[in-house]
Amino acid sequence: MMLLQDKVIVLSGVGPGLGRALGEEAARMGADLVLVSRTEKRLERMAETVRDLGRRALVVATDITDEDSRARLVESALAEFGKVDCLINNAFGIPPMDPITTLSLEALRAAQETNVFAPLRLSALFADALAASSGSIVNINSCVLYSSQPEFSGYKLSKGALQHLSSSLATELGPRGIRVNSVAPSYIYEDVNKAYFEWIASESGRTHDEVYAEKAEPTDLKRLATPDEIARATLFLASDLASAVTGQVLNVDCGEFHS
């Protein structure tokens, strides 16, 4: 379905797993992409995929934690396409997985810079363009929001702040016609988590399938979502089908958490 025909989407955090799925699925739905990460080689590979699908791609190597770099991104995107219809803040950083009272402030600040301050500044810098297109912002959050496990607390701190930021942006930017929503995946069954499950299996004397079953057990569907499934839910929020949806967190977790 060409839900995003001729829309221009700025996608930060282009990489393996969800970042790649977001780029591919957006192109399949008819969007042109502004591809953003620090690694130009990775961006070029993604751009080739987008172009193979018949869409345009602009590569902008960007440090999203640097204000000058962010400003150059906005300038480059508008110079190339003349408009922006959606900003997807997908880049993220995870502090050490230790109890929060044991973490250094430097580690916590680094996660906040990527997970909170970068989405805030990118949203502010793209706001005029998004207002002109009656566009939207989608922030990729996490079901870590609902976790109280000590090892996730540093990550939850930044993702909780991102949730509050998204709500505030929805209220502030709504009068300008800009929608702001969030997507919260749980475990995504992709390469990083597959490797993590392998490590758990080796450490605990179990098989990969047994670890997978343990992680999937809390879900209603008894399985984990794939990157493509997360991407399609995200891109629904970027489409005109969601034209009256703003200020929401959409859990994409196969029914693990119910609001």
Short mmCIF file of N, CA, C and O in Angstrom, two decimals, residues 157-229:
data_model
loop_
_atom_site.label_atom_id
_atom_site.label_comp_id
_atom_site.label_asym_id
_atom_site.label_seq_id
_atom_site.Cartn_x
_atom_site.Cartn_y
_atom_site.Cartn_z
N LEU A 157 14.99 5.82 32.54
CA LEU A 157 15.05 7.23 32.87
C LEU A 157 14.97 8.08 31.61
O LEU A 157 14.19 9.04 31.54
N SER A 158 15.75 7.72 30.58
CA SER A 158 15.75 8.53 29.36
C SER A 158 14.50 8.29 28.53
O SER A 158 13.95 9.23 27.94
N LYS A 159 14.02 7.05 28.48
CA LYS A 159 12.83 6.80 27.68
C LYS A 159 11.57 7.37 28.36
O LYS A 159 10.62 7.78 27.68
N GLY A 160 11.57 7.40 29.70
CA GLY A 160 10.47 8.07 30.39
C GLY A 160 10.46 9.56 30.10
O GLY A 160 9.41 10.17 29.88
N ALA A 161 11.66 10.17 30.08
CA ALA A 161 11.75 11.58 29.72
C ALA A 161 11.30 11.81 28.28
O ALA A 161 10.63 12.81 27.98
N LEU A 162 11.63 10.88 27.37
CA LEU A 162 11.20 11.00 25.98
C LEU A 162 9.68 10.94 25.88
O LEU A 162 9.07 11.66 25.08
N GLN A 163 9.04 10.10 26.68
CA GLN A 163 7.58 10.02 26.67
C GLN A 163 6.97 11.37 27.07
O GLN A 163 6.03 11.86 26.44
N HIS A 164 7.51 11.96 28.14
CA HIS A 164 7.00 13.26 28.58
C HIS A 164 7.28 14.34 27.54
O HIS A 164 6.44 15.23 27.31
N LEU A 165 8.45 14.28 26.91
CA LEU A 165 8.77 15.23 25.85
C LEU A 165 7.76 15.12 24.71
O LEU A 165 7.26 16.12 24.20
N SER A 166 7.45 13.89 24.31
CA SER A 166 6.52 13.68 23.20
C SER A 166 5.15 14.27 23.53
O SER A 166 4.51 14.91 22.68
N SER A 167 4.70 14.06 24.75
CA SER A 167 3.41 14.61 25.17
C SER A 167 3.43 16.14 25.12
O SER A 167 2.49 16.79 24.63
N SER A 168 4.51 16.73 25.62
CA SER A 168 4.62 18.20 25.62
C SER A 168 4.69 18.75 24.21
O SER A 168 4.08 19.78 23.89
N LEU A 169 5.44 18.07 23.34
CA LEU A 169 5.53 18.51 21.95
C LEU A 169 4.18 18.42 21.24
O LEU A 169 3.82 19.30 20.44
N ALA A 170 3.42 17.36 21.53
CA ALA A 170 2.10 17.22 20.91
C ALA A 170 1.21 18.41 21.27
O ALA A 170 0.49 18.95 20.42
N THR A 171 1.26 18.83 22.52
CA THR A 171 0.44 19.96 22.97
C THR A 171 0.95 21.28 22.39
O THR A 171 0.16 22.11 21.93
N GLU A 172 2.28 21.45 22.38
CA GLU A 172 2.85 22.71 21.91
C GLU A 172 2.74 22.87 20.40
O GLU A 172 2.44 23.97 19.89
N LEU A 173 2.98 21.78 19.66
CA LEU A 173 3.01 21.88 18.19
C LEU A 173 1.67 21.60 17.54
O LEU A 173 1.49 21.88 16.35
N GLY A 174 0.74 21.04 18.30
CA GLY A 174 -0.57 20.72 17.74
C GLY A 174 -1.27 21.90 17.08
O GLY A 174 -1.82 21.74 15.97
N PRO A 175 -1.28 23.08 17.69
CA PRO A 175 -1.93 24.23 17.03
C PRO A 175 -1.32 24.61 15.69
O PRO A 175 -1.94 25.30 14.89
N ARG A 176 -0.11 24.13 15.42
CA ARG A 176 0.54 24.39 14.13
C ARG A 176 0.26 23.24 13.14
O ARG A 176 0.81 23.24 12.04
N GLY A 177 -0.58 22.31 13.54
CA GLY A 177 -0.96 21.21 12.64
C GLY A 177 0.01 20.05 12.65
O GLY A 177 -0.08 19.15 11.80
N ILE A 178 0.93 20.01 13.62
CA ILE A 178 1.94 18.95 13.70
C ILE A 178 1.50 17.91 14.72
O ILE A 178 1.23 18.25 15.88
N ARG A 179 1.44 16.66 14.30
CA ARG A 179 1.12 15.56 15.21
C ARG A 179 2.40 14.96 15.78
O ARG A 179 3.41 14.87 15.07
N VAL A 180 2.36 14.55 17.05
CA VAL A 180 3.53 13.93 17.69
C VAL A 180 3.07 12.67 18.42
O VAL A 180 2.20 12.75 19.30
N ASN A 181 3.63 11.54 18.03
CA ASN A 181 3.28 10.26 18.64
C ASN A 181 4.53 9.45 18.94
O ASN A 181 5.63 9.78 18.49
N SER A 182 4.34 8.38 19.70
CA SER A 182 5.44 7.49 20.06
C SER A 182 5.07 6.05 19.76
O SER A 182 3.88 5.68 19.82
N VAL A 183 6.08 5.26 19.47
CA VAL A 183 5.92 3.81 19.32
C VAL A 183 6.81 3.15 20.37
O VAL A 183 7.98 3.53 20.53
N ALA A 184 6.24 2.17 21.08
CA ALA A 184 6.99 1.48 22.14
C ALA A 184 7.06 0.00 21.85
O ALA A 184 6.10 -0.74 22.11
N PRO A 185 8.16 -0.48 21.28
CA PRO A 185 8.35 -1.92 21.11
C PRO A 185 8.83 -2.56 22.40
O PRO A 185 9.45 -1.91 23.25
N SER A 186 8.57 -3.85 22.54
CA SER A 186 9.25 -4.65 23.56
C SER A 186 10.45 -5.29 22.86
O SER A 186 11.04 -4.68 21.96
N TYR A 187 10.84 -6.51 23.23
CA TYR A 187 11.93 -7.16 22.52
C TYR A 187 11.59 -7.27 21.03
O TYR A 187 10.50 -7.72 20.67
N ILE A 188 12.50 -6.81 20.19
CA ILE A 188 12.34 -6.95 18.74
C ILE A 188 13.20 -8.13 18.31
O ILE A 188 14.40 -8.18 18.63
N TYR A 189 12.62 -9.07 17.58
CA TYR A 189 13.38 -10.26 17.19
C TYR A 189 14.22 -9.95 15.96
O TYR A 189 13.82 -10.17 14.82
N GLU A 190 15.39 -9.37 16.23
CA GLU A 190 16.32 -8.99 15.17
C GLU A 190 17.73 -9.38 15.63
O GLU A 190 17.90 -10.00 16.68
N ASP A 191 18.73 -9.03 14.82
CA ASP A 191 20.06 -9.60 15.02
C ASP A 191 20.64 -9.35 16.40
O ASP A 191 21.26 -10.24 17.00
N VAL A 192 20.47 -8.14 16.93
CA VAL A 192 21.07 -7.84 18.24
C VAL A 192 20.44 -8.70 19.32
O VAL A 192 21.14 -9.31 20.15
N ASN A 193 19.11 -8.77 19.33
CA ASN A 193 18.46 -9.59 20.35
C ASN A 193 18.66 -11.08 20.10
O ASN A 193 18.71 -11.86 21.06
N LYS A 194 18.77 -11.48 18.86
CA LYS A 194 19.08 -12.90 18.59
C LYS A 194 20.43 -13.27 19.20
O LYS A 194 20.58 -14.34 19.82
N ALA A 195 21.40 -12.37 19.05
CA ALA A 195 22.72 -12.62 19.65
C ALA A 195 22.63 -12.61 21.18
O ALA A 195 23.28 -13.42 21.86
N TYR A 196 21.81 -11.71 21.71
CA TYR A 196 21.61 -11.64 23.16
C TYR A 196 20.99 -12.93 23.68
O TYR A 196 21.41 -13.48 24.70
N PHE A 197 20.01 -13.44 22.95
CA PHE A 197 19.37 -14.70 23.36
C PHE A 197 20.39 -15.86 23.30
O PHE A 197 20.36 -16.75 24.15
N GLU A 198 21.26 -15.84 22.31
CA GLU A 198 22.30 -16.86 22.21
C GLU A 198 23.23 -16.81 23.43
O GLU A 198 23.62 -17.84 23.99
N TRP A 199 23.57 -15.58 23.85
CA TRP A 199 24.43 -15.42 25.02
C TRP A 199 23.73 -15.94 26.28
O TRP A 199 24.33 -16.68 27.06
N ILE A 200 22.45 -15.58 26.44
CA ILE A 200 21.69 -16.08 27.59
C ILE A 200 21.65 -17.61 27.58
O ILE A 200 21.85 -18.27 28.61
N ALA A 201 21.41 -18.16 26.40
CA ALA A 201 21.34 -19.62 26.27
C ALA A 201 22.66 -20.27 26.68
O ALA A 201 22.67 -21.26 27.43
N SER A 202 23.78 -19.71 26.21
CA SER A 202 25.07 -20.30 26.54
C SER A 202 25.40 -20.17 28.02
O SER A 202 26.01 -21.07 28.62
N GLU A 203 24.98 -19.05 28.63
CA GLU A 203 25.26 -18.83 30.05
C GLU A 203 24.38 -19.69 30.95
O GLU A 203 24.77 -20.02 32.07
N SER A 204 23.18 -20.03 30.47
CA SER A 204 22.22 -20.73 31.32
C SER A 204 22.05 -22.21 30.96
O SER A 204 21.24 -22.91 31.57
N GLY A 205 22.78 -22.68 29.95
CA GLY A 205 22.67 -24.08 29.55
C GLY A 205 21.36 -24.42 28.89
O GLY A 205 20.89 -25.56 28.99
N ARG A 206 20.79 -23.44 28.20
CA ARG A 206 19.53 -23.68 27.49
C ARG A 206 19.73 -23.48 25.99
O ARG A 206 20.81 -23.07 25.54
N THR A 207 18.69 -23.76 25.22
CA THR A 207 18.73 -23.52 23.79
C THR A 207 18.20 -22.12 23.49
O THR A 207 17.51 -21.50 24.31
N HIS A 208 18.53 -21.65 22.28
CA HIS A 208 18.01 -20.37 21.81
C HIS A 208 16.48 -20.38 21.84
O HIS A 208 15.85 -19.41 22.28
N ASP A 209 15.88 -21.46 21.37
CA ASP A 209 14.41 -21.53 21.32
C ASP A 209 13.79 -21.47 22.71
O ASP A 209 12.71 -20.88 22.89
N GLU A 210 14.47 -22.03 23.69
CA GLU A 210 13.95 -21.97 25.06
C GLU A 210 14.01 -20.54 25.60
O GLU A 210 13.08 -20.08 26.29
N VAL A 211 15.08 -19.83 25.28
CA VAL A 211 15.17 -18.43 25.70
C VAL A 211 14.10 -17.59 25.00
O VAL A 211 13.44 -16.75 25.62
N TYR A 212 13.94 -17.83 23.71
CA TYR A 212 12.90 -17.11 22.96
C TYR A 212 11.53 -17.35 23.60
O TYR A 212 10.75 -16.41 23.80
N ALA A 213 11.21 -18.59 23.91
CA ALA A 213 9.92 -18.93 24.50
C ALA A 213 9.72 -18.21 25.84
O ALA A 213 8.62 -17.74 26.15
N GLU A 214 10.80 -18.10 26.62
CA GLU A 214 10.72 -17.39 27.90
C GLU A 214 10.39 -15.91 27.67
O GLU A 214 9.55 -15.34 28.38
N LYS A 215 11.04 -15.28 26.71
CA LYS A 215 10.80 -13.87 26.44
C LYS A 215 9.42 -13.64 25.83
O LYS A 215 8.80 -12.59 26.03
N ALA A 216 8.94 -14.62 25.07
CA ALA A 216 7.63 -14.48 24.42
C ALA A 216 6.46 -14.84 25.33
O ALA A 216 5.33 -14.45 25.06
N GLU A 217 6.73 -15.56 26.40
CA GLU A 217 5.66 -16.06 27.26
C GLU A 217 4.75 -14.96 27.80
O GLU A 217 3.52 -15.15 27.85
N PRO A 218 5.27 -13.78 28.21
CA PRO A 218 4.37 -12.76 28.75
C PRO A 218 3.43 -12.13 27.72
O PRO A 218 2.52 -11.39 28.09
N THR A 219 3.65 -12.37 26.43
CA THR A 219 2.84 -11.74 25.39
C THR A 219 1.58 -12.55 25.12
O THR A 219 1.55 -13.77 25.31
N ASP A 220 0.54 -11.88 24.68
CA ASP A 220 -0.70 -12.57 24.32
C ASP A 220 -0.52 -13.47 23.11
O ASP A 220 -1.13 -14.54 23.03
N LEU A 221 0.32 -13.04 22.17
CA LEU A 221 0.51 -13.81 20.94
C LEU A 221 1.58 -14.89 21.06
O LEU A 221 1.79 -15.66 20.13
N LYS A 222 2.26 -14.91 22.19
CA LYS A 222 3.32 -15.90 22.46
C LYS A 222 4.43 -15.86 21.41
O LYS A 222 5.00 -16.87 21.02
N ARG A 223 4.74 -14.65 20.98
CA ARG A 223 5.84 -14.45 20.05
C ARG A 223 6.34 -13.02 20.20
O ARG A 223 5.72 -12.19 20.87
N LEU A 224 7.45 -12.73 19.55
CA LEU A 224 8.04 -11.40 19.57
C LEU A 224 7.87 -10.73 18.22
O LEU A 224 7.89 -11.39 17.17
N ALA A 225 7.72 -9.42 18.23
CA ALA A 225 7.52 -8.67 16.99
C ALA A 225 8.82 -8.61 16.19
O ALA A 225 9.92 -8.59 16.76
N THR A 226 8.69 -8.56 14.88
CA THR A 226 9.83 -8.41 13.99
C THR A 226 10.07 -6.93 13.69
O THR A 226 9.18 -6.09 13.89
N PRO A 227 11.26 -6.57 13.19
CA PRO A 227 11.50 -5.17 12.81
C PRO A 227 10.48 -4.65 11.79
O PRO A 227 10.05 -3.50 11.89
N ASP A 228 10.09 -5.47 10.83
CA ASP A 228 9.13 -5.03 9.83
C ASP A 228 7.79 -4.68 10.46
O ASP A 228 7.12 -3.72 10.05
N GLU A 229 7.38 -5.45 11.46
CA GLU A 229 6.10 -5.17 12.12
C GLU A 229 6.15 -3.86 12.90
O GLU A 229 5.20 -3.09 12.89
#
